[in-house]
Tab-separated table of C-alpha atoms in Angstrom:
chain	number	residue	atom	x	y	z
Z	1	MET	CA	-2.663	11.219	7.968
Z	2	ARG	CA	0.335	10.223	10.107
Z	3	LEU	CA	0.515	10.480	13.888
Z	4	TYR	CA	3.093	9.156	16.325
Z	5	SER	CA	0.267	7.345	18.096
Z	6	PHE	CA	-0.476	5.421	14.888
Z	7	ASP	CA	3.140	4.285	14.670
Z	8	PHE	CA	3.088	3.390	18.366
Z	9	PHE	CA	0.098	1.079	17.931
Z	10	ARG	CA	1.613	-0.317	14.748
Z	11	GLY	CA	4.712	-1.131	16.789
Z	12	VAL	CA	2.631	-2.933	19.422
Z	13	ALA	CA	0.784	-4.820	16.670
Z	14	ILE	CA	3.861	-5.977	14.760
Z	15	LEU	CA	5.646	-7.051	17.942
Z	16	GLY	CA	2.543	-9.057	18.836
Z	17	VAL	CA	2.606	-10.786	15.445
Z	18	ILE	CA	6.335	-11.517	15.682
Z	19	PHE	CA	5.937	-12.805	19.233
Z	20	HIS	CA	3.082	-15.052	18.118
Z	21	HIS	CA	5.134	-16.603	15.324
Z	22	TYR	CA	8.477	-16.846	17.114
Z	23	MET	CA	7.524	-17.655	20.676
Z	24	ALA	CA	3.822	-18.324	21.351
Z	25	GLY	CA	3.833	-22.038	20.442
Z	26	PRO	CA	6.715	-23.225	22.634
Z	27	LEU	CA	5.761	-20.806	25.415
Z	28	SER	CA	2.191	-22.153	25.515
Z	29	GLN	CA	3.472	-25.698	25.879
Z	30	ILE	CA	5.901	-24.712	28.618
Z	31	ILE	CA	3.082	-22.957	30.502
Z	32	TYR	CA	0.882	-26.019	30.107
Z	33	SER	CA	3.627	-28.304	31.393
Z	34	LYS	CA	4.228	-26.092	34.443
Z	35	THR	CA	0.653	-25.044	35.293
Z	36	PRO	CA	-1.851	-27.304	33.481
Z	37	ASP	CA	-4.701	-26.211	35.786
Z	38	HIS	CA	-4.258	-22.535	34.850
Z	39	GLU	CA	-3.826	-22.949	31.098
Z	40	PHE	CA	-6.988	-21.017	30.232
Z	41	ILE	CA	-5.780	-18.007	32.242
Z	42	PHE	CA	-2.425	-17.613	30.484
Z	43	ASN	CA	-2.708	-19.192	27.045
Z	44	PRO	CA	-5.292	-16.795	25.530
Z	45	VAL	CA	-2.960	-13.892	26.328
Z	46	VAL	CA	0.141	-15.717	25.067
Z	47	ASN	CA	-1.642	-16.659	21.828
Z	48	SER	CA	-3.241	-13.261	21.162
Z	49	GLY	CA	-0.324	-11.747	19.234
Z	50	TRP	CA	-1.843	-12.712	15.870
Z	51	LEU	CA	-4.587	-10.132	16.553
Z	52	GLY	CA	-1.970	-7.542	15.657
Z	53	VAL	CA	-3.007	-8.169	12.039
Z	54	THR	CA	-6.507	-6.866	12.856
Z	55	ALA	CA	-4.930	-3.822	14.494
Z	56	LEU	CA	-2.838	-3.158	11.376
Z	57	PHE	CA	-5.968	-3.313	9.202
Z	58	VAL	CA	-7.791	-0.832	11.438
Z	59	ILE	CA	-4.808	1.536	11.509
Z	60	SER	CA	-4.506	1.355	7.704
Z	61	GLY	CA	-8.129	2.443	7.392
Z	62	ALA	CA	-7.510	5.384	9.731
Z	63	VAL	CA	-4.320	6.438	7.931
Z	64	LEU	CA	-5.614	6.117	4.362
Z	65	TYR	CA	-9.015	7.762	4.783
Z	66	ASN	CA	-9.008	11.032	2.878
Z	67	ALA	CA	-12.095	12.301	1.072
Z	68	LYS	CA	-9.891	14.382	-1.266
Z	69	ILE	CA	-8.774	11.189	-3.040
Z	70	ILE	CA	-11.862	11.260	-5.286
Z	71	GLU	CA	-11.963	15.033	-5.888
Z	72	SER	CA	-10.397	14.735	-9.347
Z	73	ALA	CA	-8.814	12.278	-11.744
Z	74	LYS	CA	-5.413	13.744	-10.879
Z	75	SER	CA	-5.836	13.145	-7.135
Z	76	LEU	CA	-7.092	9.611	-7.810
Z	77	PHE	CA	-4.085	8.845	-10.025
Z	78	SER	CA	-1.762	10.357	-7.402
Z	79	TYR	CA	-3.278	8.124	-4.718
Z	80	TYR	CA	-2.833	4.916	-6.726
Z	81	LYS	CA	0.692	5.900	-7.734
Z	82	HIS	CA	1.679	6.579	-4.127
Z	83	ARG	CA	0.200	3.302	-2.857
Z	84	ALA	CA	1.930	1.307	-5.611
Z	85	ILE	CA	5.319	2.873	-4.833
Z	86	ARG	CA	4.713	2.368	-1.120
Z	87	LEU	CA	3.715	-1.302	-1.237
Z	88	LEU	CA	5.018	-3.001	-4.351
Z	89	PRO	CA	8.845	-2.572	-4.494
Z	90	LEU	CA	9.505	-4.351	-1.191
Z	91	TYR	CA	6.706	-6.835	-1.907
Z	92	PHE	CA	8.268	-7.751	-5.268
Z	93	ILE	CA	11.718	-8.194	-3.732
Z	94	VAL	CA	10.318	-10.391	-0.955
Z	95	ILE	CA	8.408	-12.564	-3.438
Z	96	PHE	CA	11.542	-12.981	-5.570
Z	97	THR	CA	13.658	-13.773	-2.497
Z	98	SER	CA	11.127	-16.400	-1.401
Z	99	PHE	CA	11.272	-17.858	-4.898
Z	100	LEU	CA	15.042	-18.249	-4.610
Z	101	LEU	CA	14.862	-19.737	-1.099
Z	102	ASN	CA	12.193	-22.236	-2.160
Z	103	ASN	CA	14.117	-23.261	-5.302
Z	104	ASP	CA	10.891	-22.899	-7.299
Z	105	ASP	CA	10.903	-22.997	-11.085
Z	106	VAL	CA	10.398	-19.855	-13.164
Z	107	GLN	CA	6.923	-20.973	-14.255
Z	108	THR	CA	5.784	-21.085	-10.612
Z	109	LEU	CA	7.228	-17.624	-10.031
Z	110	ALA	CA	5.494	-16.167	-13.100
Z	111	LYS	CA	2.154	-17.742	-12.182
Z	112	ASN	CA	2.259	-16.581	-8.573
Z	113	MET	CA	3.678	-13.129	-9.306
Z	114	PHE	CA	0.552	-11.954	-11.145
Z	115	TRP	CA	-1.834	-13.115	-8.412
Z	116	LEU	CA	0.332	-11.839	-5.568
Z	117	LEU	CA	1.205	-8.370	-6.865
Z	118	PHE	CA	-2.456	-7.475	-7.419
Z	119	GLY	CA	-3.657	-9.155	-4.234
Z	120	LEU	CA	-5.929	-11.464	-6.219
Z	121	HIS	CA	-4.584	-14.563	-4.470
Z	122	ASP	CA	-6.713	-13.378	-1.552
Z	123	LEU	CA	-9.812	-14.432	-3.510
Z	124	ARG	CA	-8.523	-17.921	-4.401
Z	125	PRO	CA	-8.583	-20.402	-1.495
Z	126	SER	CA	-5.852	-22.493	-3.140
Z	127	LEU	CA	-3.507	-19.466	-3.231
Z	128	TRP	CA	-4.785	-17.651	-0.142
Z	129	ILE	CA	-1.698	-18.684	1.837
Z	130	PRO	CA	0.957	-18.810	-0.915
Z	131	ASP	CA	3.596	-21.520	-0.705
Z	132	MET	CA	6.204	-18.880	-1.478
Z	133	LEU	CA	5.436	-16.803	1.653
Z	134	TRP	CA	2.463	-17.575	3.880
Z	135	VAL	CA	2.100	-14.087	5.440
Z	136	CYS	CA	1.064	-12.713	2.047
Z	137	TRP	CA	-2.592	-13.542	2.810
Z	138	SER	CA	-2.931	-10.327	4.830
Z	139	LEU	CA	-1.096	-8.226	2.262
Z	140	GLY	CA	-3.596	-9.418	-0.334
Z	141	VAL	CA	-6.344	-7.967	1.877
Z	142	GLU	CA	-4.354	-4.721	2.226
Z	143	ILE	CA	-3.752	-4.371	-1.519
Z	144	LEU	CA	-7.375	-5.041	-2.446
Z	145	PHE	CA	-8.582	-2.525	0.133
Z	146	SER	CA	-6.175	0.044	-1.307
Z	147	ILE	CA	-7.699	-0.590	-4.736
Z	148	LEU	CA	-11.280	-0.362	-3.418
Z	149	LEU	CA	-10.755	2.653	-1.142
Z	150	PRO	CA	-11.870	5.338	-3.657
Z	151	ALA	CA	-15.107	3.421	-4.275
Z	152	VAL	CA	-15.677	3.104	-0.524
Z	153	ILE	CA	-15.103	6.848	-0.044
Z	154	TRP	CA	-17.522	7.583	-2.890
Z	155	MET	CA	-20.107	5.415	-1.124
Z	156	VAL	CA	-19.501	7.317	2.129
Z	157	THR	CA	-20.097	10.659	0.391
Z	158	ARG	CA	-23.398	9.397	-1.050
Z	159	LEU	CA	-24.875	7.581	1.958
Z	160	ASN	CA	-23.068	9.351	4.874
Z	161	PHE	CA	-20.524	7.652	7.079
Z	162	VAL	CA	-22.728	6.083	9.748
Z	163	ARG	CA	-25.104	4.458	7.286
Z	164	THR	CA	-22.225	3.137	5.149
Z	165	ILE	CA	-20.317	1.660	8.057
Z	166	LEU	CA	-23.441	-0.018	9.456
Z	167	ILE	CA	-24.098	-1.622	6.071
Z	168	PHE	CA	-20.527	-2.928	5.897
Z	169	ILE	CA	-20.552	-4.188	9.491
Z	170	ALA	CA	-23.843	-6.058	9.046
Z	171	PHE	CA	-22.800	-7.558	5.719
Z	172	CYS	CA	-19.345	-8.613	6.930
Z	173	TRP	CA	-20.713	-10.136	10.136
Z	174	ILE	CA	-23.145	-12.319	8.197
Z	175	TYR	CA	-20.535	-13.161	5.571
Z	176	ARG	CA	-17.972	-14.249	8.194
Z	177	LEU	CA	-20.533	-16.388	9.983
Z	178	VAL	CA	-21.532	-18.223	6.802
Z	179	ALA	CA	-18.020	-18.428	5.345
Z	180	ASP	CA	-16.415	-19.730	8.532
Z	181	HIS	CA	-19.120	-22.356	9.013
Z	182	MET	CA	-18.917	-23.479	5.382
Z	183	TRP	CA	-15.134	-23.763	5.514
Z	184	PHE	CA	-15.148	-26.098	8.513
Z	185	VAL	CA	-18.021	-28.139	7.095
Z	186	LEU	CA	-16.015	-28.663	3.905
Z	187	ASN	CA	-12.664	-29.007	5.720
Z	188	PRO	CA	-13.351	-30.658	9.091
Z	189	ASN	CA	-9.667	-31.507	9.611
Z	190	TYR	CA	-8.429	-27.937	9.077
Z	191	LYS	CA	-5.886	-27.202	11.822
Z	192	ASN	CA	-6.008	-23.423	12.235
Z	193	PRO	CA	-9.071	-22.279	14.241
Z	194	LEU	CA	-8.173	-18.576	13.936
Z	195	ILE	CA	-8.112	-17.797	10.212
Z	196	ASN	CA	-9.239	-19.503	7.005
Z	197	PRO	CA	-9.475	-18.679	3.271
Z	198	PHE	CA	-13.267	-18.306	3.113
Z	199	MET	CA	-13.574	-15.899	6.032
Z	200	ASP	CA	-10.350	-13.900	6.116
Z	201	ASN	CA	-10.329	-12.353	2.665
Z	202	ILE	CA	-11.167	-8.793	1.677
Z	203	VAL	CA	-14.914	-9.525	1.815
Z	204	GLY	CA	-14.730	-10.740	5.395
Z	205	ARG	CA	-12.211	-8.175	6.659
Z	206	ILE	CA	-13.156	-4.925	4.934
Z	207	ASP	CA	-15.147	-3.805	7.982
Z	208	ASP	CA	-11.837	-3.663	9.924
Z	209	PHE	CA	-10.704	-0.948	7.507
Z	210	MET	CA	-14.107	0.753	7.589
Z	211	ILE	CA	-14.027	0.997	11.378
Z	212	GLY	CA	-10.513	2.418	11.094
Z	213	MET	CA	-11.737	4.945	8.519
Z	214	TYR	CA	-14.418	6.105	10.942
Z	215	ALA	CA	-11.757	6.536	13.636
Z	216	GLY	CA	-9.634	8.514	11.157
Z	217	ALA	CA	-12.603	10.767	10.334
Z	218	MET	CA	-13.176	11.434	14.055
Z	219	ILE	CA	-9.510	12.306	14.549
Z	220	ARG	CA	-9.585	14.728	11.612
Z	221	LYS	CA	-12.629	16.441	13.119
Z	222	ARG	CA	-10.892	16.505	16.530
Z	223	GLU	CA	-13.697	14.497	18.070
Z	224	ASN	CA	-13.161	12.122	20.984
Z	225	PHE	CA	-14.831	9.411	23.049
Z	226	ASP	CA	-15.675	9.992	26.686
Z	227	LYS	CA	-13.958	8.081	29.484
Z	228	LYS	CA	-16.769	5.518	29.863
Z	229	ILE	CA	-16.417	4.368	26.258
Z	230	PHE	CA	-12.639	4.144	26.615
Z	231	ILE	CA	-12.899	2.007	29.770
Z	232	SER	CA	-15.557	-0.148	28.092
Z	233	ALA	CA	-13.222	-0.657	25.119
Z	234	ILE	CA	-10.497	-1.962	27.466
Z	235	PHE	CA	-12.875	-4.509	28.994
Z	236	ILE	CA	-14.217	-5.520	25.568
Z	237	LEU	CA	-10.658	-6.057	24.344
Z	238	ILE	CA	-9.842	-8.315	27.300
Z	239	ILE	CA	-13.092	-10.256	26.861
Z	240	SER	CA	-12.355	-10.624	23.143
Z	241	ILE	CA	-8.893	-12.070	23.836
Z	242	TYR	CA	-10.373	-14.692	26.138
Z	243	GLY	CA	-13.169	-15.258	23.649
Z	244	TRP	CA	-10.540	-16.288	21.095
Z	245	GLY	CA	-9.136	-18.638	23.718
Z	246	LEU	CA	-12.559	-20.288	23.856
Z	247	VAL	CA	-12.605	-20.521	20.050
Z	248	ILE	CA	-9.241	-22.312	20.032
Z	249	GLU	CA	-10.466	-24.926	22.501
Z	250	SER	CA	-13.948	-25.466	20.989
Z	251	HIS	CA	-15.253	-27.745	18.283
Z	252	ARG	CA	-16.437	-25.624	15.356
Z	253	ASN	CA	-20.196	-25.257	14.927
Z	254	LEU	CA	-22.571	-22.497	13.855
Z	255	TRP	CA	-22.546	-20.849	17.292
Z	256	ILE	CA	-18.748	-20.762	17.424
Z	257	SER	CA	-18.692	-19.291	13.912
Z	258	ALA	CA	-21.067	-16.579	15.124
Z	259	LEU	CA	-18.750	-15.933	18.073
Z	260	VAL	CA	-15.742	-15.710	15.736
Z	261	SER	CA	-17.515	-13.159	13.525
Z	262	THR	CA	-18.483	-11.097	16.575
Z	263	LEU	CA	-14.964	-11.191	18.032
Z	264	HIS	CA	-13.554	-9.716	14.828
Z	265	LEU	CA	-15.972	-6.825	15.232
Z	266	THR	CA	-15.308	-6.221	18.935
Z	267	MET	CA	-11.528	-6.310	18.417
Z	268	ALA	CA	-11.657	-3.778	15.590
Z	269	GLY	CA	-14.020	-1.505	17.526
Z	270	SER	CA	-11.809	-1.541	20.634
Z	271	ILE	CA	-8.708	-0.698	18.625
Z	272	ALA	CA	-10.523	2.164	16.877
Z	273	VAL	CA	-11.484	3.671	20.253
Z	274	PHE	CA	-7.842	3.478	21.387
Z	275	LEU	CA	-6.705	5.246	18.213
Z	276	VAL	CA	-9.146	8.110	18.678
Z	277	VAL	CA	-8.328	8.601	22.364
Z	278	ALA	CA	-4.556	8.298	21.810
Z	279	ALA	CA	-4.552	10.887	18.994
Z	280	ARG	CA	-5.042	13.668	21.557
Z	281	SER	CA	-2.167	12.548	23.783
Z	282	SER	CA	1.347	13.964	23.538
Z	283	ILE	CA	3.016	11.020	25.286
Z	284	PHE	CA	3.674	9.323	21.952
Z	285	ASN	CA	6.013	12.179	20.964
Z	286	LYS	CA	8.206	11.556	24.017
Z	287	PRO	CA	11.361	9.387	24.188
Z	288	ILE	CA	9.614	6.761	26.330
Z	289	ALA	CA	7.408	5.824	23.374
Z	290	SER	CA	10.145	5.999	20.732
Z	291	PRO	CA	11.059	2.251	20.656
Z	292	LEU	CA	7.488	1.283	19.747
Z	293	VAL	CA	7.139	4.254	17.398
Z	294	PHE	CA	10.312	3.045	15.666
Z	295	MET	CA	8.920	-0.498	15.379
Z	296	GLY	CA	5.712	0.939	13.931
Z	297	THR	CA	7.707	2.856	11.346
Z	298	ILE	CA	9.452	-0.280	10.066
Z	299	CYS	CA	6.461	-2.614	10.608
Z	300	TYR	CA	5.899	-3.299	6.885
Z	301	SER	CA	9.472	-4.508	6.475
Z	302	ALA	CA	9.360	-6.357	9.797
Z	303	TYR	CA	6.213	-8.230	8.768
Z	304	PHE	CA	7.985	-9.669	5.730
Z	305	MET	CA	11.446	-10.105	7.204
Z	306	HIS	CA	10.325	-12.052	10.263
Z	307	ALA	CA	8.525	-14.506	7.976
Z	308	LEU	CA	11.642	-15.021	5.861
Z	309	LEU	CA	13.863	-15.409	8.928
Z	310	MET	CA	11.500	-17.929	10.502
Z	311	ARG	CA	12.915	-20.502	8.103
Z	312	TYR	CA	16.046	-20.431	10.235
Z	313	PHE	CA	14.859	-19.587	13.741
Z	314	GLN	CA	11.808	-21.832	13.721
Z	315	THR	CA	14.179	-24.798	13.648
Z	316	PHE	CA	15.296	-23.930	17.167
Z	317	ASN	CA	11.797	-23.181	18.418
Z	318	THR	CA	10.518	-26.478	17.005
Z	319	GLU	CA	13.120	-28.322	19.039
Z	320	ILE	CA	12.022	-26.427	22.148
Z	321	GLN	CA	8.356	-26.941	21.321
Z	322	TRP	CA	8.661	-30.715	21.579
Z	323	SER	CA	11.022	-30.646	24.552
Z	324	LEU	CA	8.823	-29.368	27.344
Z	325	HIS	CA	11.561	-29.728	29.947
Z	326	GLN	CA	13.512	-26.926	28.257
Z	327	SER	CA	13.836	-23.739	30.287
Z	328	MET	CA	11.987	-20.540	29.547
Z	329	SER	CA	15.362	-18.801	29.201
Z	330	ARG	CA	16.278	-20.797	26.093
Z	331	VAL	CA	12.968	-19.954	24.430
Z	332	ALA	CA	13.422	-16.291	25.302
Z	333	MET	CA	17.037	-16.226	24.082
Z	334	THR	CA	16.147	-17.768	20.729
Z	335	SER	CA	13.210	-15.423	20.233
Z	336	LEU	CA	15.145	-12.303	21.264
Z	337	THR	CA	17.947	-13.219	18.862
Z	338	ALA	CA	15.399	-13.662	16.079
Z	339	LEU	CA	13.775	-10.340	16.982
Z	340	GLY	CA	17.142	-8.539	16.945
Z	341	VAL	CA	18.027	-9.900	13.495
Z	342	THR	CA	14.530	-9.048	12.254
Z	343	ILE	CA	14.846	-5.441	13.443
Z	344	LEU	CA	18.306	-5.055	11.876
Z	345	VAL	CA	17.292	-6.433	8.475
Z	346	SER	CA	13.978	-4.528	8.550
Z	347	THR	CA	15.767	-1.264	9.294
Z	348	ILE	CA	17.988	-1.738	6.249
Z	349	THR	CA	15.083	-2.607	3.927
Z	350	PHE	CA	13.081	0.329	5.272
Z	351	VAL	CA	15.883	2.825	4.702
Z	352	TYR	CA	16.843	1.635	1.219
Z	353	ILE	CA	13.542	0.346	-0.206
Z	354	GLU	CA	10.498	1.601	1.680
Z	355	THR	CA	11.569	5.247	1.844
Z	356	MET	CA	11.116	5.464	-1.934
Z	357	GLY	CA	7.358	5.590	-1.274
Z	358	ILE	CA	7.374	7.864	1.798
Z	359	LYS	CA	6.941	11.600	1.463
Z	360	HIS	CA	8.450	12.501	4.837
Z	361	VAL	CA	11.439	10.274	5.546
Z	362	PRO	CA	12.151	9.976	9.317
Z	363	ALA	CA	15.245	11.842	10.458
Z	364	TRP	CA	16.839	8.684	11.835
Z	365	ALA	CA	16.505	6.970	8.433
Z	366	ALA	CA	18.227	9.860	6.659
Z	367	THR	CA	21.004	9.831	9.296
Z	368	PHE	CA	21.400	6.045	8.958
Z	369	ARG	CA	21.738	6.316	5.189
Z	370	GLN	CA	24.234	9.182	5.529
Z	371	ARG	CA	26.403	7.278	8.009
Z	372	VAL	CA	26.447	4.190	5.809
Z	373	TRP	CA	27.413	6.356	2.825
Z	374	GLN	CA	30.226	7.987	4.831
Z	375	GLY	CA	31.444	4.547	5.876
Z	376	ALA	CA	31.403	3.389	2.270
Z	377	GLN	CA	33.374	6.479	1.200
Z	378	ALA	CA	35.953	5.847	3.930
Z	379	ALA	CA	36.305	2.250	2.794
Z	380	THR	CA	36.636	3.381	-0.824
Z	381	ALA	CA	39.363	5.836	0.153
Z	382	LEU	CA	41.467	2.876	1.309
Z	383	LEU	CA	41.163	1.081	-2.016
Z	384	PRO	CA	43.810	3.079	-4.013
Z	385	PRO	CA	46.618	2.463	-1.456
Z	386	LEU	CA	45.642	-1.193	-1.290
Z	387	SER	CA	45.644	-1.427	-5.067
Z	388	TRP	CA	49.053	0.253	-5.208
Z	389	LEU	CA	50.441	-2.234	-2.699
Z	390	ALA	CA	48.948	-5.140	-4.608
Z	391	SER	CA	50.238	-3.906	-7.963
Z	392	GLY	CA	53.709	-3.272	-6.465
Z	393	ARG	CA	53.776	-6.758	-5.010
Z	394	LEU	CA	52.769	-8.242	-8.351
Z	395	ARG	CA	55.427	-6.192	-10.105
Z	396	ARG	CA	58.104	-7.483	-7.701
Z	397	ILE	CA	56.904	-11.049	-8.250
Z	398	ARG	CA	57.144	-10.618	-11.992
Z	399	LEU	CA	60.621	-9.056	-11.786
Z	400	GLY	CA	61.771	-11.841	-9.471
Z	401	SER	CA	60.506	-14.485	-11.878
Z	402	ARG	CA	62.594	-12.981	-14.634
C-alpha cells in the first residue's frame, strides 16, 4: 500500500535523521554556550531527529502489511522476490563502496557481505554497527522483519490482530527493559544512551513494525481515530521527546531502562495514530507537501548516501563542534550544503538503482531519466565532428612530419 501521506512522513523522518547526524551535535553545543540555563528546553528537540528511524520502522509495517502474501506459494515467492529487488541492489553497492572507501581487504568484505546482506549482523553485537557503514544496524532490522513478515501475518490470521499485537508489545517491552539494563551493566562506559546492540535488534524493535501493521490494517478498512486520540497522540509525542532528553542526561539504572522501553512504545503508537489520521487527508497530494513527499520517495537512498557523505562533511562539523564561538550561520551553511549534495546523489541512485524494484515509478523519475538520456544523446552527437577534427589534425601533423 502506497499513499502520499506515507511518503510525506518518510520525508519528515529522513530529514530528522539527516539533521541529527549533520547538525544536532554542534547545534546543541552552540545552544548550551548561548543559553546554558535553558538547555533542557531546546536540546531534547534538537536531538530528537534520530527518532526518525522509529518512524521509518512504523511506516514500513503499515506499507508492507498485506494478508494476501501468505495466500499461496506463488504470492509468497513474489513477495520475497520484490523485497529482494527493492532492498538489495542499492545495499550491495553501498557496502562495496564503503569497502573501497575504508581500504578494507577482500577477506573483510567477504566476511561482512554475508552477514550484512541477510541482516544477520543485527543479531551479533560485535557486528551490530558494522565498521564498513554504521547505519546498517537499522537496515538489518528492516531486512529481518521483511523475512519474518509472512510468519507474523500467519500468526495474525490465527490469533486475530489485537491479541497478536498485545503479545508482541508485552514481550518487546520486557525484552527491551532487560536487554538495555544488561547492556549497560556489562558495558558501563558505553557512550550512546539512545541505542545499543542488545536492545535495538529485531527482537527489541519488531513491535514498531507490528504497530505500523495495525495502522495499515485500519487504513485499509477505512477506519479512523477520533479527535481526542489524535490530540492525545500529539501530547504523548512531545512528552516522549522530552523523556528521551531525560534519558540522555540520566545515569542508567533499571528504572531508566524501563523508561527507555516505554518511550519506544509511546513513540511508535503516536506515529501510528498520525498515519491513520493523515491517510484520509488530501493535503498530501497538493504542491505544498511535494518537497517532503519527494524526500520520502528517495529516503532509502538518502539514508545511505548521507552516511557515506558524512565522511567528508563531518570534518567541518567537528571543527565547529569544538569551537563554540562559531556562528550558527556557519553550522547551517555546512549542513545545508551537505543536505543538498545528499539529495542530488540520492536522486541519481533512486532513479538508476532503486526504480528497478518499484512497480510504479514516479513521473518525475521517468522524466529525469529521459532528460539525462537526451543530454547524453546530444553529447554523443558531437563526438563524430570532434573525432573528424582530431583525425584531420593528426593527419596534418603526420604529413608535416614527412
